[in-house]
Amino acid sequence: GKGLAVFTSGGDSQGMNAAVRACVRMGIYLGCKVFFIKEGYQGMVDGGDNIVEANWSSVSSIIHKGGTVIGSARCMDFKEKVGRLKAAKNLIERGITNLVVIGGDGSLTGANLFRQEWSDLLDQLLKEGSITKEQREKYAHLHIAGLVGSIDNDFCGTDMTIGTDSALHRIIEAIDAIVSTAYSHQRTFIMEVMGRHCGYLALSAALATEADFVFAPEWPPDVNWPTRMCKKLEQERTAGQRLNIIIVAEGAIDRDGKPITAEKVKEVVVENLKQDTRITVLGHVQRGGSPSAFDRVLGCRMGAEAVMALMEATPGTEACVMSLDGNQAVRLPLMECVEKTKAVAKAMADKQWDLAVQLRGRS
Ligand code: F6P
């Protein structure tokens, strides 16, 4: 059977295990020899025990676990050609020419570059005598399928990335918990949530918890935000509310592109309203814990689709990424999505926030 390997790369996210499981089982079902690559690209470069054959039962009882059981890393060695040569050799030795990479845009871009460079890498390995001529011919083409695992929901082309829904559940559980203590003491809480430069988590959490105010990177407020925010908080108190909740995305900015931090928001509240105010930074709690049903099912669907895409690939097939589009699992050209995601980052840097939202196509 064809050699296929699955690995997770970059920041972990809930639902990655469901995806790994689906890849392994669909791979075996379709007659492949399936491998895990542990610790992301680092494991691919280091080889040895990091690349192990998987069987049907090696992915039993992982679907409910958060994180990624095969480990993940942000790898520097793979950024160097020497590292990629080692990685290529490790794959060839095991007959692996199909890769499922589960990660964010950086990890997916790395995989695509690897694919483009594959021929050169093999030529060099042949010249060095590290692989045989037969191996050079037999393993001439590398196929890549990507799955987007990230809590940030910041990738263009897919409605939801694997992990976002679970992170959102974690956030609203935490905010619900905060609400009860805030109520007792008539306090204002500022909740900082993750998402890097994407406000999806902040905005969705704000809607789901009836927060009073939200700061999201794509929606920078004008200079009068302190007045507007304080007015809104006061209005709520006057209407009988015993507490206020403000959500600040970790990437929140003002229209000059300067960060709006939880500390800054707290200062404004305390100075103007003299409210008893606390900050809660949710941090990595958002990335942990059991994956939601949605993320488990998403991981299953995307993992199975990725393996099918690889099995249908022909030598010229471009790398693809699995995407959820209107609740359908579809395959899109990986590089187009990566380019679009980069265009969003550029629009954000250029302070073209509406364009960024439009390019992303949702949220
Ligand atoms: O991309 C996922 C994410 O959790 C972001 O929301 C956050 O900014 C970042 O990763 C944190 O990175 P690290 O886990 O390296 O601290």
XYZ file of C-alpha atoms and ligand atoms in Angstrom:
379
model
C 0.000 0.000 0.000
C 0.930 3.655 -0.300
C 2.916 5.235 2.509
C 1.000 7.951 4.321
C 1.956 9.956 7.385
C 0.007 12.308 9.606
C 1.417 14.955 11.920
C 0.293 17.977 13.923
C 2.252 21.200 13.885
C 2.239 24.609 15.573
C -0.137 25.424 18.435
C -2.381 22.531 19.425
C -6.162 22.705 19.304
C -9.076 20.583 20.433
C -10.249 18.173 17.759
C -6.784 17.439 16.387
C -6.983 13.921 17.831
C -10.248 13.262 16.039
C -8.536 14.307 12.813
C -5.483 12.118 13.474
C -7.768 9.185 14.234
C -9.767 9.663 11.040
C -6.605 9.872 8.928
C -5.202 6.684 10.400
C -8.401 4.713 10.040
C -9.333 5.974 6.597
C -5.741 5.335 5.499
C -5.802 1.745 6.749
C -9.288 1.239 5.299
C -8.003 2.315 1.878
C -5.006 -0.033 2.147
C -2.254 2.443 3.040
C 0.672 1.927 5.343
C 0.027 4.719 7.843
C 2.572 6.421 10.090
C 2.454 8.956 12.877
C 5.097 11.618 12.865
C 5.476 12.757 16.464
C 6.383 16.286 17.551
C 5.502 17.905 14.224
C 8.228 18.878 11.764
C 10.845 18.296 14.455
C 9.965 14.615 14.493
C 10.162 14.496 10.709
C 13.673 15.982 10.800
C 14.860 13.840 13.726
C 13.320 10.583 12.433
C 14.035 7.470 14.530
C 11.283 6.666 17.014
C 9.436 9.842 16.063
C 8.072 8.146 12.959
C 6.103 5.048 13.883
C 3.637 2.890 12.058
C 0.079 3.269 13.288
C -2.566 0.588 13.477
C -6.318 0.602 13.934
C -6.153 0.417 17.731
C -3.375 2.960 18.195
C -5.987 5.684 17.720
C -8.614 4.169 20.023
C -9.761 6.323 22.932
C -8.206 9.589 21.803
C -11.212 11.298 20.237
C -12.346 12.820 23.545
C -8.927 14.167 24.490
C -7.829 17.758 24.052
C -4.476 18.708 22.554
C -2.704 16.315 20.236
C -1.534 12.914 21.476
C 1.222 12.743 18.850
C 2.759 16.019 20.035
C 3.349 19.280 18.239
C 6.195 21.745 17.982
C 7.239 24.994 16.395
C 10.337 23.801 14.562
C 13.347 25.891 13.515
C 15.333 23.027 11.897
C 12.739 22.539 9.155
C 13.239 26.149 8.107
C 16.811 25.220 7.051
C 17.507 23.169 3.953
C 19.703 20.742 5.943
C 16.683 19.987 8.101
C 14.399 19.430 5.129
C 16.974 17.084 3.535
C 16.975 14.987 6.692
C 13.177 15.016 6.733
C 12.985 13.892 3.084
C 15.440 11.074 3.755
C 13.425 9.912 6.753
C 10.261 9.810 4.666
C 11.863 8.011 1.719
C 13.366 5.360 4.007
C 9.856 4.483 5.125
C 8.225 4.845 1.711
C 6.122 7.837 2.745
C 5.015 10.124 -0.082
C 1.671 11.256 1.266
C 1.437 13.717 4.117
C -1.490 15.034 6.084
C -0.429 18.138 7.951
C -2.689 19.452 10.670
C -1.805 22.991 11.733
C -2.147 26.704 11.133
C -1.165 28.707 8.043
C 2.571 28.687 8.857
C 2.636 24.904 9.100
C 0.640 24.503 5.891
C 2.886 26.907 3.986
C 5.929 24.944 5.160
C 4.395 21.738 3.818
C 3.730 23.298 0.442
C 7.309 24.580 0.123
C 8.545 21.109 0.999
C 6.423 19.662 -1.785
C 7.723 22.193 -4.310
C 11.292 21.459 -3.296
C 10.858 17.686 -3.150
C 12.519 16.930 -6.537
C 15.586 19.005 -5.684
C 15.859 17.393 -2.282
C 15.723 13.914 -3.806
C 18.338 14.839 -6.416
C 20.647 16.000 -3.685
C 20.051 12.893 -1.586
C 20.791 10.749 -4.632
C 23.996 12.658 -5.325
C 25.096 12.176 -1.714
C 24.333 8.484 -1.994
C 21.707 8.709 0.759
C 19.018 7.180 -1.434
C 19.138 4.790 -4.399
C 18.168 5.505 -7.990
C 15.192 3.169 -7.563
C 14.037 5.137 -4.536
C 14.482 8.400 -6.454
C 12.139 7.108 -9.138
C 9.649 5.300 -6.944
C 9.110 8.226 -4.581
C 9.352 11.038 -7.136
C 6.143 12.810 -6.060
C 5.111 14.112 -2.675
C 1.430 14.737 -2.026
C 0.169 17.078 0.641
C -3.244 17.563 2.199
C -3.736 20.167 4.905
C -6.215 20.431 7.748
C -6.572 23.681 9.623
C -6.234 23.142 13.348
C -6.383 26.393 15.284
C -8.611 27.953 17.926
C -8.297 31.353 16.216
C -10.541 30.719 13.180
C -8.201 32.936 11.203
C -7.761 30.893 8.027
C -9.361 31.893 4.728
C -11.389 29.322 2.863
C -12.963 27.451 5.736
C -15.974 28.480 7.803
C -14.502 26.968 10.946
C -11.040 25.777 11.898
C -10.689 22.693 14.096
C -10.654 23.811 17.748
C -12.482 27.122 17.518
C -15.814 25.797 18.705
C -14.277 24.102 21.765
C -12.298 27.218 22.660
C -15.505 29.204 22.465
C -17.185 26.732 24.822
C -14.294 27.113 27.252
C -14.589 30.891 27.073
C -18.312 31.041 27.703
C -18.051 28.551 30.586
C -15.430 30.820 32.141
C -17.481 33.960 31.584
C -20.597 32.322 33.048
C -18.512 31.454 36.112
C -17.196 34.995 36.389
C -20.707 36.407 36.108
C -21.798 34.759 39.354
C -18.951 36.217 41.394
C -19.205 39.579 39.605
C -22.903 39.677 40.519
C -22.221 39.101 44.217
C -19.764 41.989 44.434
C -21.291 44.296 41.820
C -18.034 44.215 39.933
C -16.903 44.881 36.402
C -14.802 42.181 34.760
C -12.535 42.545 31.796
C -11.938 39.214 30.094
C -8.984 38.863 27.762
C -9.439 36.158 25.143
C -7.075 34.649 22.567
C -7.310 34.740 18.794
C -4.088 36.448 17.738
C -5.132 39.056 15.113
C -8.577 37.576 14.668
C -11.585 38.740 16.667
C -13.783 35.716 16.029
C -13.504 34.322 19.561
C -13.993 37.733 21.181
C -17.001 38.685 19.088
C -18.734 35.309 19.300
C -18.107 35.115 23.049
C -19.518 38.619 23.483
C -22.706 37.625 21.667
C -23.051 34.357 23.540
C -22.587 35.892 26.997
C -24.413 39.198 26.496
C -21.240 41.121 27.275
C -21.564 44.902 27.535
C -18.613 45.827 25.358
C -16.115 44.082 23.087
C -12.778 45.041 21.566
C -11.842 43.091 18.431
C -8.860 43.699 16.118
C -11.001 44.071 12.982
C -13.211 46.634 14.640
C -10.940 49.309 16.133
C -12.935 51.951 17.991
C -12.478 55.679 17.406
C -10.738 57.862 19.987
C -13.978 58.424 21.891
C -14.244 54.802 22.943
C -13.649 55.521 26.657
C -16.663 57.862 26.772
C -18.859 55.518 24.750
C -17.875 52.492 26.779
C -18.410 54.216 30.129
C -21.794 55.506 29.029
C -22.847 51.999 28.053
C -21.604 50.496 31.333
C -23.416 53.147 33.330
C -26.605 52.647 31.344
C -26.572 48.956 32.219
C -26.074 49.688 35.919
C -28.836 52.274 35.899
C -31.119 49.709 34.296
C -30.518 47.458 37.286
C -27.541 45.320 36.275
C -25.217 44.428 39.162
C -22.205 43.766 36.957
C -20.503 44.527 33.664
C -18.538 42.265 31.357
C -16.084 43.617 28.811
C -14.304 41.300 26.391
C -10.936 42.276 25.012
C -9.340 40.251 22.219
C -5.621 39.799 22.818
C -5.009 41.467 19.453
C -7.369 44.422 20.027
C -6.116 47.732 18.645
C -7.214 51.325 18.176
C -7.401 53.103 14.825
C -3.718 53.996 15.024
C -2.961 50.312 15.313
C -1.898 50.669 18.953
C -2.898 47.819 21.311
C -5.938 48.253 23.527
C -5.001 46.144 26.516
C -7.148 44.844 29.359
C -5.080 47.049 31.709
C -5.858 50.133 29.662
C -9.586 49.337 29.658
C -9.475 48.785 33.420
C -7.785 52.155 33.950
C -10.541 53.881 31.999
C -13.313 52.158 33.958
C -11.757 52.811 37.354
C -10.882 56.409 36.611
C -14.261 57.368 35.179
C -16.753 55.162 36.982
C -14.873 54.158 40.138
C -16.249 50.640 39.674
C -14.643 47.731 41.473
C -12.908 46.178 38.456
C -10.932 42.977 37.863
C -9.119 41.508 34.889
C -9.216 37.811 33.995
C -6.860 36.604 31.306
C -8.176 33.264 30.109
C -4.938 32.225 28.403
C -4.248 28.623 27.489
C -7.316 27.342 29.329
C -9.019 28.196 26.042
C -6.876 25.734 24.143
C -7.268 22.891 26.624
C -9.911 20.447 27.697
C -12.185 18.097 25.899
C -13.143 18.898 22.283
C -16.776 19.774 21.608
C -18.981 17.471 19.551
C -18.651 19.906 16.657
C -14.840 19.766 16.682
C -14.796 15.982 16.983
C -17.083 15.623 13.998
C -15.206 18.311 12.066
C -11.899 16.529 12.738
C -13.413 13.217 11.562
C -14.840 14.677 8.385
C -11.755 16.648 7.439
C -9.352 13.811 8.265
C -11.258 11.309 6.150
C -11.545 13.779 3.270
C -7.800 14.530 3.381
C -6.869 10.883 2.980
C -9.316 10.473 0.113
C -7.828 13.545 -1.575
C -4.328 12.080 -1.271
C -5.401 8.740 -2.681
C -6.954 10.459 -5.693
C -3.905 12.661 -6.330
C -1.911 12.276 -9.521
C 1.699 13.496 -10.019
C 0.631 17.015 -10.983
C -1.950 17.488 -8.229
C -1.368 20.649 -6.190
C -1.444 20.583 -2.411
C -4.961 21.034 -1.099
C -6.591 22.069 2.141
C -9.794 20.656 3.564
C -12.402 23.256 4.166
C -15.878 23.502 5.615
C -17.995 25.487 3.229
C -21.678 25.816 4.103
C -21.433 22.565 6.066
C -19.907 20.723 3.118
C -16.401 19.262 3.271
C -14.573 20.596 0.223
C -10.991 20.589 -1.052
C -9.404 23.914 -1.948
C -5.976 24.737 -3.391
C -3.760 25.183 -0.333
C -1.713 28.058 -1.676
C -4.729 30.114 -2.719
C -6.043 29.953 0.828
C -2.646 30.762 2.307
C -2.274 33.748 -0.043
C -5.710 35.012 0.913
C -4.891 34.594 4.593
C -1.725 36.643 4.030
C -3.768 39.305 2.227
C -5.956 39.582 5.344
C -2.854 40.142 7.478
C -1.691 42.818 5.052
C -5.081 44.549 5.050
C -4.985 44.584 8.848
C -1.480 46.052 8.835
C -2.629 48.664 6.297
C -5.559 49.533 8.577
C -8.051 48.338 5.971
C -10.202 46.503 8.464
C -13.332 46.231 6.347
C -11.290 44.714 3.561
C -9.789 42.219 6.000
C -13.241 41.081 7.110
C -14.452 40.918 3.517
C -11.427 38.865 2.428
C -11.880 36.457 5.271
C -15.408 35.982 4.054
C -17.066 35.741 7.471
C -17.046 36.859 11.154
O -2.827 30.377 17.501
C -3.328 29.878 18.691
C -2.907 30.714 19.878
O -3.461 30.133 21.046
C -3.273 32.200 19.790
O -4.620 32.434 20.075
C -2.281 32.786 20.760
O -1.982 34.105 20.430
C -1.062 31.919 20.603
O -1.493 30.716 20.009
C -0.325 31.604 21.869
O 0.850 30.951 21.536
P 1.712 30.075 22.554
O 0.940 28.824 22.831
O 2.981 29.816 21.844
O 1.873 30.873 23.824
